[in-house]
Each structure stands twice: as structure tokens, then as C-alpha cells.
Coordinates of C-alpha atoms in Angstrom, one line a residue:
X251 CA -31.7 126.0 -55.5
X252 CA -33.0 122.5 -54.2
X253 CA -36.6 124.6 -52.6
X254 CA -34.6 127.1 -50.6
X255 CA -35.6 131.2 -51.8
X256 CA -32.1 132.9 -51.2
X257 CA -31.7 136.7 -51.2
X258 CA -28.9 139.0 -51.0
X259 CA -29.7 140.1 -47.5
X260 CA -32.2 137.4 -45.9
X261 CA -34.6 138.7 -43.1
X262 CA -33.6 137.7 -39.7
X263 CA -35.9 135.1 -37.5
X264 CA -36.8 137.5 -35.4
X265 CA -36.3 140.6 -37.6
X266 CA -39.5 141.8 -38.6
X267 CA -43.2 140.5 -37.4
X268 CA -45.3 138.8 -40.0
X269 CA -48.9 140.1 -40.5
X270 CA -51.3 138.6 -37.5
X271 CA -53.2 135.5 -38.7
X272 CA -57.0 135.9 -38.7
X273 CA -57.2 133.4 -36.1
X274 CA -54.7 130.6 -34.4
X275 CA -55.6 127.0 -35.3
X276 CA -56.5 124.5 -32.4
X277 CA -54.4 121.6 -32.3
X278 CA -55.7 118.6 -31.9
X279 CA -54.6 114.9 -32.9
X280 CA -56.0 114.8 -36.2
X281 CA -53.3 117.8 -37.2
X282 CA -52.0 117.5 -41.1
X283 CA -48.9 115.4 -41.1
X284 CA -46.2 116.4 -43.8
X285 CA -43.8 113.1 -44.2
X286 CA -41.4 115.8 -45.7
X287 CA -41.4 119.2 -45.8
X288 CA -39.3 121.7 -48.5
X289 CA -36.8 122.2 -45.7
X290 CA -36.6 118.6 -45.0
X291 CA -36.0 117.9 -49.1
X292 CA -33.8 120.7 -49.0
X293 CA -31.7 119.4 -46.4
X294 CA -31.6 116.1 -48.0
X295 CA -30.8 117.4 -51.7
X296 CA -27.8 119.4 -50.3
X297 CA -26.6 116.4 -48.2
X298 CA -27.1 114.0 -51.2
X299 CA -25.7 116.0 -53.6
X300 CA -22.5 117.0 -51.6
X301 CA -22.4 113.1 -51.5
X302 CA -22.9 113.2 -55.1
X303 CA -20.2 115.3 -56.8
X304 CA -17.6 114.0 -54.1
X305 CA -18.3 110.4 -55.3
X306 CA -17.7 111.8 -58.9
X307 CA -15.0 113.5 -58.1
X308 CA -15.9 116.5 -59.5
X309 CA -14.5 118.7 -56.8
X310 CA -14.4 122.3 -58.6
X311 CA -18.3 122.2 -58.9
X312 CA -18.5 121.0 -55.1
X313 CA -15.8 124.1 -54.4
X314 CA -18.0 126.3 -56.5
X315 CA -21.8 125.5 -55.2
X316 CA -20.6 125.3 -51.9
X317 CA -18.7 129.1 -52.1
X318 CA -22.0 130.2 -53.6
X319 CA -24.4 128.3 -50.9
X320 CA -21.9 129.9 -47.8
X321 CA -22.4 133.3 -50.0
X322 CA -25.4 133.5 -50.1
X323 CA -25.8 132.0 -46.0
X324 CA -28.5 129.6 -47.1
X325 CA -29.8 128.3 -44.4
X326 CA -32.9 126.2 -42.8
X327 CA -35.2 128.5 -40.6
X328 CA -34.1 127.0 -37.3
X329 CA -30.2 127.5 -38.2
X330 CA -28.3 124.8 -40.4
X331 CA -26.1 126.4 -42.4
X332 CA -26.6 124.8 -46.2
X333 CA -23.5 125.3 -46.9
X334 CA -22.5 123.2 -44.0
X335 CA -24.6 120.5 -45.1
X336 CA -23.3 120.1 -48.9
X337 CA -19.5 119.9 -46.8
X338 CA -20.9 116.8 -44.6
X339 CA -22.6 114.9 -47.4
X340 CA -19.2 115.5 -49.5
X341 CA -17.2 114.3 -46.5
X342 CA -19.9 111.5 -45.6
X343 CA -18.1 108.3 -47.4
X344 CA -14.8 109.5 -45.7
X345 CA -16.0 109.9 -42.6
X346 CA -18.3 107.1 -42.1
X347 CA -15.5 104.6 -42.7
X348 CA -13.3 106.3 -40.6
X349 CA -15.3 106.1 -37.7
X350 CA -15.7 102.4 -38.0
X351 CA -12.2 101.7 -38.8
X352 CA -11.4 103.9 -35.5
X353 CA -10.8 101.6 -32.7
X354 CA -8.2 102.9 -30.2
X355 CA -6.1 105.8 -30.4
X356 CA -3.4 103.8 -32.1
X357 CA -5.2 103.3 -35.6
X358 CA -3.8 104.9 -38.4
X359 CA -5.5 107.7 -40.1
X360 CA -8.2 106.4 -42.5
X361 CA -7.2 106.5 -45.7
X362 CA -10.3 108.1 -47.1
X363 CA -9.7 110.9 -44.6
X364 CA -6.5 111.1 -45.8
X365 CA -7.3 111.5 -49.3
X366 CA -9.5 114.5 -49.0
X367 CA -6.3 116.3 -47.7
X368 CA -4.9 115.4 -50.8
X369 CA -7.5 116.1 -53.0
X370 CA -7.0 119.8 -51.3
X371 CA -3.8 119.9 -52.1
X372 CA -4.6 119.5 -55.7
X373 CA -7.1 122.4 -55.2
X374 CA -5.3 125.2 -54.0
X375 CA -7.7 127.6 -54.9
X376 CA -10.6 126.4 -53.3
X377 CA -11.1 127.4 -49.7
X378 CA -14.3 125.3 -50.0
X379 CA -12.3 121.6 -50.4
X380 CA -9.8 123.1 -47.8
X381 CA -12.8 123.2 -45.6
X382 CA -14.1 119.7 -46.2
X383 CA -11.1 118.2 -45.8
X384 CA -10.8 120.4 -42.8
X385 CA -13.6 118.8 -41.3
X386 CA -13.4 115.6 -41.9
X387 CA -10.0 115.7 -40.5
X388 CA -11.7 117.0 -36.9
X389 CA -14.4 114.4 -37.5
X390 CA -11.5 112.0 -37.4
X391 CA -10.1 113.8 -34.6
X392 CA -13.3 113.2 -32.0
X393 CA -13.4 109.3 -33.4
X394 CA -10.5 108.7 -31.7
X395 CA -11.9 110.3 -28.7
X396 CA -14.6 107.8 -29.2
X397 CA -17.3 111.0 -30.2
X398 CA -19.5 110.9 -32.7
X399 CA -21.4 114.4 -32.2
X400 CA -18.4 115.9 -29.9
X401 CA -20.3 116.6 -26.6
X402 CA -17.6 117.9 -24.0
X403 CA -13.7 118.7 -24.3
X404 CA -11.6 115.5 -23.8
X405 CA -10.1 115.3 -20.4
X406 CA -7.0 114.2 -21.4
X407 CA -6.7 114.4 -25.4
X408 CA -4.9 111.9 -27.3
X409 CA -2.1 112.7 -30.0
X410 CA -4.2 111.4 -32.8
X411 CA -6.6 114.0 -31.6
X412 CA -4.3 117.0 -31.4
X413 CA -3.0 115.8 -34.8
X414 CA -5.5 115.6 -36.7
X415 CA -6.9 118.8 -35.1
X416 CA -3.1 120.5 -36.5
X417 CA -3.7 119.1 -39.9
X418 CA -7.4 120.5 -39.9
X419 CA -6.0 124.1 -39.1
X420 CA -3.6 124.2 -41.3
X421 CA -6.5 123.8 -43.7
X422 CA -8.3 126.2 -42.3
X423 CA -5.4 128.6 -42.2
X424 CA -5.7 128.1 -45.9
X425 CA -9.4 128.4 -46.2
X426 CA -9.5 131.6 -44.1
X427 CA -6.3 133.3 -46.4
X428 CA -8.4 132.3 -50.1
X429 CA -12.1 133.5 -48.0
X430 CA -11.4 135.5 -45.2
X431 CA -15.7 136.6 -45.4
X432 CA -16.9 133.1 -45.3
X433 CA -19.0 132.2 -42.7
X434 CA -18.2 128.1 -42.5
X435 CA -14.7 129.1 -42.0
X436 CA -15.7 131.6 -39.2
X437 CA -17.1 128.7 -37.7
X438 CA -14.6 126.4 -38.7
X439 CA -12.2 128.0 -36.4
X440 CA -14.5 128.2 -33.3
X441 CA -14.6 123.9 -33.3
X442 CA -11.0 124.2 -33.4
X443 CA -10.5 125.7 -30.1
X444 CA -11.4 121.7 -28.9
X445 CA -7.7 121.5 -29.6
X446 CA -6.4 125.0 -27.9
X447 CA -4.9 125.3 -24.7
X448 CA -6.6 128.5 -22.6
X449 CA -9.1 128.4 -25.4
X450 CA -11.6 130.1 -23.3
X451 CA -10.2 133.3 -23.7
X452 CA -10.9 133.2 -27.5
X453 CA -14.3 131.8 -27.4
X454 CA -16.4 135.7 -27.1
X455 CA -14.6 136.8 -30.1
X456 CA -14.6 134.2 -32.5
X457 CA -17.9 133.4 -31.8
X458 CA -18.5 137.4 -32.2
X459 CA -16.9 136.9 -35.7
X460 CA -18.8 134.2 -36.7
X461 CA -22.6 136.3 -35.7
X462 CA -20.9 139.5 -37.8
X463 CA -20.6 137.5 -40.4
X464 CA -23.9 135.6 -40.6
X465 CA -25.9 138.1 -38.3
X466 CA -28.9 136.4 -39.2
X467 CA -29.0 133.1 -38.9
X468 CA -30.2 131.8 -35.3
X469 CA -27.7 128.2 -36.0
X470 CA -24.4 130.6 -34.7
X471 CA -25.9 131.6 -31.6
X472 CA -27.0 128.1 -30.7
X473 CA -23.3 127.3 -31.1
X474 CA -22.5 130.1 -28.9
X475 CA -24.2 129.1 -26.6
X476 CA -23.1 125.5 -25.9
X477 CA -19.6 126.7 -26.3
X478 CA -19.8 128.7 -23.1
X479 CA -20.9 125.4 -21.0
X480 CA -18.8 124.2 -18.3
X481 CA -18.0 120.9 -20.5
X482 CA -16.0 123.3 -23.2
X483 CA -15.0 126.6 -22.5
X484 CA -17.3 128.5 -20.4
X485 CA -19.5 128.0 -16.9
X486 CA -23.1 128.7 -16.2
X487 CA -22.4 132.3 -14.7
X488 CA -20.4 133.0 -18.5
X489 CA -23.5 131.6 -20.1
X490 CA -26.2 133.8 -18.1
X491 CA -24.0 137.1 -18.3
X492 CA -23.4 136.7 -22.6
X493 CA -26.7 135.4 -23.2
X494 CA -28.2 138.4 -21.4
X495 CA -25.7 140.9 -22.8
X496 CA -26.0 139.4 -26.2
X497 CA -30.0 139.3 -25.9
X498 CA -29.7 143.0 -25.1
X499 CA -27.2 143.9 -27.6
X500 CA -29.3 142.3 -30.7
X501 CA -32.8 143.3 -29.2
X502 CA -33.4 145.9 -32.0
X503 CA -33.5 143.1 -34.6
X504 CA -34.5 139.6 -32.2
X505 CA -36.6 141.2 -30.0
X506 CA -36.6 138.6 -27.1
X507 CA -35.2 135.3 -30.0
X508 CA -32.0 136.2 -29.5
X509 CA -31.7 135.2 -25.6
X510 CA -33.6 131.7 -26.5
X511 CA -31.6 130.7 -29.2
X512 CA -28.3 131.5 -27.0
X513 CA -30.3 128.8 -24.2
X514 CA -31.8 126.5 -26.8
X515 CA -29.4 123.6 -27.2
X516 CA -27.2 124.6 -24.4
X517 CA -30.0 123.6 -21.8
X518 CA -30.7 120.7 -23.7
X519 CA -27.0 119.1 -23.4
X520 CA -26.6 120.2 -19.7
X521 CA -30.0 120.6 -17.7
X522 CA -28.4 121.8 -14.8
X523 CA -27.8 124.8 -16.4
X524 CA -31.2 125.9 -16.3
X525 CA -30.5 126.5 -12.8
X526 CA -29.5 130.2 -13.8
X527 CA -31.9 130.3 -16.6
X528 CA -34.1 133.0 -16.9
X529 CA -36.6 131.1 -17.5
X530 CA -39.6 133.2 -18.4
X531 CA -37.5 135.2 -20.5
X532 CA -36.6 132.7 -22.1
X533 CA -40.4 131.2 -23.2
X534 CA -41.1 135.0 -24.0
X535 CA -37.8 134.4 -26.7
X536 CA -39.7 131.5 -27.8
X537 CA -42.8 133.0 -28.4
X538 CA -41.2 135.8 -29.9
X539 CA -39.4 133.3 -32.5
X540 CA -42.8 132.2 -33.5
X541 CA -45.0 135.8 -33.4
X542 CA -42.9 136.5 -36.0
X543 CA -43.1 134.1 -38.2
X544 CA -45.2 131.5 -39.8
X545 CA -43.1 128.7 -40.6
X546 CA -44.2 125.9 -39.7
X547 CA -41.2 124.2 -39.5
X548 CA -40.2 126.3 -36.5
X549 CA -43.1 125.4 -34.8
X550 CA -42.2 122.0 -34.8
X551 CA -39.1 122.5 -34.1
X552 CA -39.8 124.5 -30.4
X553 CA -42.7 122.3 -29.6
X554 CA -40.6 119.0 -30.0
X555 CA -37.9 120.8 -27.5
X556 CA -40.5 122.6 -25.4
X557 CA -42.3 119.0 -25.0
X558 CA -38.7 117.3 -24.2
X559 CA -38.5 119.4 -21.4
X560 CA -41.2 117.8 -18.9
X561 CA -40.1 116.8 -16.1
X562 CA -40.6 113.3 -15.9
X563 CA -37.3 113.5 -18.6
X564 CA -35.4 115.3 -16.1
X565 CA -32.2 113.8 -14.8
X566 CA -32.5 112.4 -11.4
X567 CA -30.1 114.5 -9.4
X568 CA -31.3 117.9 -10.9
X569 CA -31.5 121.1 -8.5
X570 CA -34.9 122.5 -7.6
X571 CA -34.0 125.8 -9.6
X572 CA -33.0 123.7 -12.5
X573 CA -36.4 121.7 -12.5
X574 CA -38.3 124.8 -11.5
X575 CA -37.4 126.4 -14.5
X576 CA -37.8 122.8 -16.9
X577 CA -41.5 123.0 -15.5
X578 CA -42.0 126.5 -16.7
X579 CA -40.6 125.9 -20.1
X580 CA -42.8 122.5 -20.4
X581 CA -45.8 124.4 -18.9
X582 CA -45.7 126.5 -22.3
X583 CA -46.5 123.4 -24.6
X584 CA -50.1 124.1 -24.5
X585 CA -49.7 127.5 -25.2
X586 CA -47.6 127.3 -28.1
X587 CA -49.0 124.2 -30.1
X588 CA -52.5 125.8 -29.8
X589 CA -50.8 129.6 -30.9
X590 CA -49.2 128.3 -33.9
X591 CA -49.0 124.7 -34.2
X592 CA -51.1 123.9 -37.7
X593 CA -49.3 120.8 -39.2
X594 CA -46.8 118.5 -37.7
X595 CA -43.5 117.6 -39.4
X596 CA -42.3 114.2 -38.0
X597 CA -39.0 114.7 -39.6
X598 CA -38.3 117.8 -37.3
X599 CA -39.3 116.1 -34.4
X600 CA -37.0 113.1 -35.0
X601 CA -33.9 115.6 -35.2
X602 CA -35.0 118.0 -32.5
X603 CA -32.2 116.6 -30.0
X604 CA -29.1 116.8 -33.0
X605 CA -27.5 120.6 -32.7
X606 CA -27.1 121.8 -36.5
X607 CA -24.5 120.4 -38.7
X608 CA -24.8 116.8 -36.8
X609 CA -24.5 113.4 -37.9
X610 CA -27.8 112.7 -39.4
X611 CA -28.0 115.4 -41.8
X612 CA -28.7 112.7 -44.7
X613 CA -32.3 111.0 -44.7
X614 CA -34.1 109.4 -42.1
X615 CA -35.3 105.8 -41.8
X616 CA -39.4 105.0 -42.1
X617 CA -39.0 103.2 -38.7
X618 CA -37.7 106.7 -37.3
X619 CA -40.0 108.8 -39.0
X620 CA -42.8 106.6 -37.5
X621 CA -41.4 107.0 -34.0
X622 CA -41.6 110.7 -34.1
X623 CA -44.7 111.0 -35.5
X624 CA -46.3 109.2 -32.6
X625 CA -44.2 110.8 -30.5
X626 CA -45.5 114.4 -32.2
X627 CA -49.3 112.9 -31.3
X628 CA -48.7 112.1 -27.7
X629 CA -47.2 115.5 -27.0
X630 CA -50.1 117.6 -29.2
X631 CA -52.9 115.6 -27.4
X632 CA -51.6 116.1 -24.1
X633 CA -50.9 119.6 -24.3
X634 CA -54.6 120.0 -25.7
X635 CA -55.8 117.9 -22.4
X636 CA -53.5 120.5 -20.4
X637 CA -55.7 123.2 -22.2
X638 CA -58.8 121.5 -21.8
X639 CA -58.5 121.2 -17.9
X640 CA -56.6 124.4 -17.2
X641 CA -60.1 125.7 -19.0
X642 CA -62.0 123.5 -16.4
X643 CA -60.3 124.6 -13.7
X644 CA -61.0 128.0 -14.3
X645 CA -64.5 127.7 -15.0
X646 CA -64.9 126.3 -11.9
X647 CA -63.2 128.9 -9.7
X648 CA -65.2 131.5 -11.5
X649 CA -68.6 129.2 -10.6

């Protein structure tokens, strides 16, 4: 459906090795540019058509396609969840509004938000609508905390925010009784611990739940993984001991991907962190993502985020281990564009900071397309100038 192959028991990223290519493709500037890719369609014909039947009302086939989409665990190679995306597009309208109408903490609830509760209501069957109206209740929830992609627990959380965050598990309550398999709810109940007092204590398990149900999609371990910052429930030393037990644990099936995806957004949101990276394992999980595959999307994808680690993008008060091991990440770029960069995917590269499920699911603007695909140019020509004088360098020492 809408470009994406689905199969009964999908392969993981980093479950088997794809056959060796004959021979890896030098990039250079003058790399193929695909405007749009099938993922990036695919993301977009979810999104719209979530939009779609919502606007229509025709809420049993959104219940229905989006059961089947969370069934099958659909998902874009680098971890966003179809299902997922048909639930924001559906939501979109609602939510939108909502966030503009949101001016203080003393606002009324949205009435748009409001209604998808009720259109539930009238759906008692469908865990699906439960969950959209779920979410867009939580949406609602960080607006009044004045976040639009939640980044951190609140310091002090309003009462709109812990009640719409009640409302949105009841829902999920609901959800979980009609689906207790499905995946979104899984994770579902993980964003709710924003609103749970001592939630640390039930971040591990949950977060356990959600990778036994979708064990092969890399998007729950990304989510992991920021969940056991400092900022939400967790601290660097939680982050380094899970990741590395986790890594171990699924090592059989990631090889070394599993560690990486745990670090992959969670450095990105707190650079500090990397202080107790393990930094060369983690470009090992990187190149281990990509040895076994070929998808080009994922390329893109880790060169955009290898590239926005250099360190002239480092925060200014970083610790020397933290930038030591941004240098060793960024030092890679050469590396991996020339290993198994063979096209570049603007669109990638202009959503390589969101986490998956975030605001911009829906289409992109020309003006930002353009953007990353210079941006995608400066970073492939100077990583081929890093190659070119590393190769220089070395001729030399041997002369």
C-alpha cells in the first residue's frame, strides 16, 4: 500500500547482510538527486490520507487501515512507524488549530481536540480512533507547555497538562483493552509517563514492551533512547549501561545497529551526553546499519546526522570528552558517503534533526527542499576534500 512492500515478518535493519556490491560508488558533487523518493511519497500518502478520511469523516476506514498498517508494523527504513503517521495526518486539522488557539495555560480545550474524543466515544470498538484522539489530546497537553515536538519534562506541569494527559490515558486504557498486541499503543503508553510521578521506574519495561512488540523496527529504540536522558526520565550513566546491555542483548540480530540507534537521536538532543558515548562503537553501529543494507534512504539519513555532528555545530560550553567523541563521529563522513553514498535525498536531509512521528510528517516546502539539498552538496564535497587530502597526506608520508 502507497510504495511500502509489507510482509508478515519484515527483516530487521540489521538482521541479515545484503550481498557485497561489486564496488562502492565515489561521491562527488554531481551525485543523482531524487526530489522524492518512494519512502518520502509513502510518508506523504499515509499523512495525506489520514488527513483525508478524517476530513470525510469516515472514521471506520481510518480505524480499519490504520489496525491493518500497526499490524503489519509498516514502517520507513530509518524507523517511523506508518501507522503512526496515518494517526497524525488524521489528527493534523485538530491539532494544528489547537496549537494556535493555545495561548496560556488558561485557554479552554480546542474544540476540535475535543471533538475527536467524541468521535471515539461514538467508536467504541476502534482502539485505532481511541488512539488518535489519544494523541491529539497529549499534543494539546505539550501546547500548553508551550512544546511543539516535547523536548524535556515540564519543570513544573500545568493542570491543563496533567488533564489532558488523564483524558489521553483513559483513551489509551481503552485502546490497550480492544488491542492489547498493538504496537502504537505500546508506545502510546511510554509518552504518557510525561504525566507520571516516579515515572523513571517504569521507563525499562515499557520501553521493553514496546521492542517485543515491534522487534524490528530501529524507530522504538531511538525512542528508548531519548527517554533515558537526564531531561525525561533517565541520566547519562542509565543511558550508557541500557544501551550497552541492550546492544549486547540484540547483538545476534543488530550486530553492532542496535547500540547506534539507542545513541542516534539521544546525542543529537543533548550533546553532552556524548561525553560517555562509546564513540567508536558507536560509528562501527553505524557502519553496521549500512553493510547491511542498500537503501539509500538510510544512507542519507546517517550522513545528514554524521555531517551535523562537526564540531564547529557544537555547543559552546561542551566537555572535551563530549567534543572528542563529536569529532570521531564527524571524522566518519568521508568514509561513509564514499562506502555507500550513491544518490542524495534532499527530503531526508531536511528532516534528519525531527525524531520519528514529529511535526512535519506532511510535505515539505520547495524553499526547504532547496535548503537541504545545498546543504547535502556542501557536506558530500567536503567529505570528498577530507578524502582527497587524507590520501595526500599519506602519499606523502610514504614518499
Amino acid at each position: 500500500m502507497f510504495g511500502v512492500r509489507r510482509q508478515k515478518t519484515p527483516a530487521p535493519v540489521g538482521a541479515k547482510p545484503v550481498a557485497e556490491s561489486a564496488g562502492a560508488v565515489a561521491p562527488s558533487a554531481n551525485l543523482p538527486i531524487r526530489a522524492e523518493t518512494r519512502q518520502d511519497r509513502s510518508r506523504t500518502a499515509y499523512f495525506s490520507k489520514g488527513q483525508f478520511l478524517a476530513r470525510q469523516d469516515r472514521w471506520d476506514m481510518l480505524g480499519r487501515l490504520i489496525a491493518e498498517t500497526d499490524r503489519t508494523r509498516a514502517t520507513t527504513p530509518s524507523g517511523e512507524a506508518l501507522a503512526a503517521v496515518l494517526a497524525v495526518g488524521a489528527r493534523d486539522d485538530a491539532v494544528r488549530h489547537a496549537r494556535s488557539a493555545i495561548q496560556s495555560t488558561d485557554c479552554p480545550v480546542p474544540m476540535g481536540v475535543e471533538a475527536l474524543t467524541e468521535i471515539a466515544e461514538e467508536h467504541p470498538e476502534s482502539w485505532a480512533i481511541h488512539l488518535v484522539a489519544a494523541r491529539a489530546q497529549m499534543d494539546c497537553a505539550w501546547a500548553y507547555e508551550g512544546q511543539i515536538d516535547p523536548y524535556a519534562l515540564p519543570f513544573a506541569p500545568s493542570d491543563a497538562f496533567m488533564a489532558r494527559f488523564d483524558v489521553a490515558s483513559e483513551l489509551i486504557a481503552r485502546a490497550e483493552e480492544l488491542c492489547p498486541t498493538s504496537a502504537e499503543v505500546a508506545a502510546a503508553k511510554c509518552d504518557l509517563l510525561a504525566a507520571v510521578p516516579e515515572a523513571g521506574d517504569l521507563v525499562d519495561a515499557l520501553h521493553r514492551d514496546v521492542i517485543a512488540a515491534d522487534p524490528t523496527n530501529p524507530g522504538r529504540l531511538r525512542n528508548y533512547g531519548v527517554h533515558l536522558l537526564p531531561r525525561w526520565f533517565g541520566s547519562y550513566s542509565d543511558l550508557s549501561q541500557t544501551s550497552a546491555d541492550l546492544g549486547a542483548e540484540m547483538a545476534a540480530d543488530w550486530g553492532e545497529s542496535a547500540y547506534a540507534w539507542m545513541w542516534f537521536d539521544a546525542l543529537r538532543l543533548d550533546p553532552e551526553a556524548g561525553a560517555v558515548l562509546d564513540a567508536e562503537y558507536f560509528v562501527a553501529g553505524l557502519h553496521s546499519i549500512l553493510d547491511r543494507t542498500s537503501d539509500a534512504h538510510l544512507a542519507n539519513l546517517i550522513a545528514a546526522y554524521v555531517d551535523g555532528m562537526k564540531p564547529a555545530a557544537a555547543p559552546d560550553d561542551l566537555s572535551p570528552d563530549a567534543m572528542k567523541a563529536r569529532r570521531l563521529i564527524h571524522a566518519a563522513l568521508p568514509d561513509l558517503t564514499e562506502r555507500h553514498l550513491t544518490e542524495l535525498h534532499p527530503q531526508v536531509w531536511a528532516r534528519a534533526d525531527a525524531l520519528p512521528g514529529a511535526t512535519h510528517a506532511g510535505p515539505l516546502s520547495s524553499g526547504r527542499i532547496a535548503a537541504a539539498t545545498a546543504q547535502a552538496k556542501s557536506a558530500v564535497d567536503a567529505a570528498v576534500a577530507a578524502r582527497a587530502l587524507a590520501a595526500d597526506q599519506g602519499i606523502a608520508r610514504r614518499a
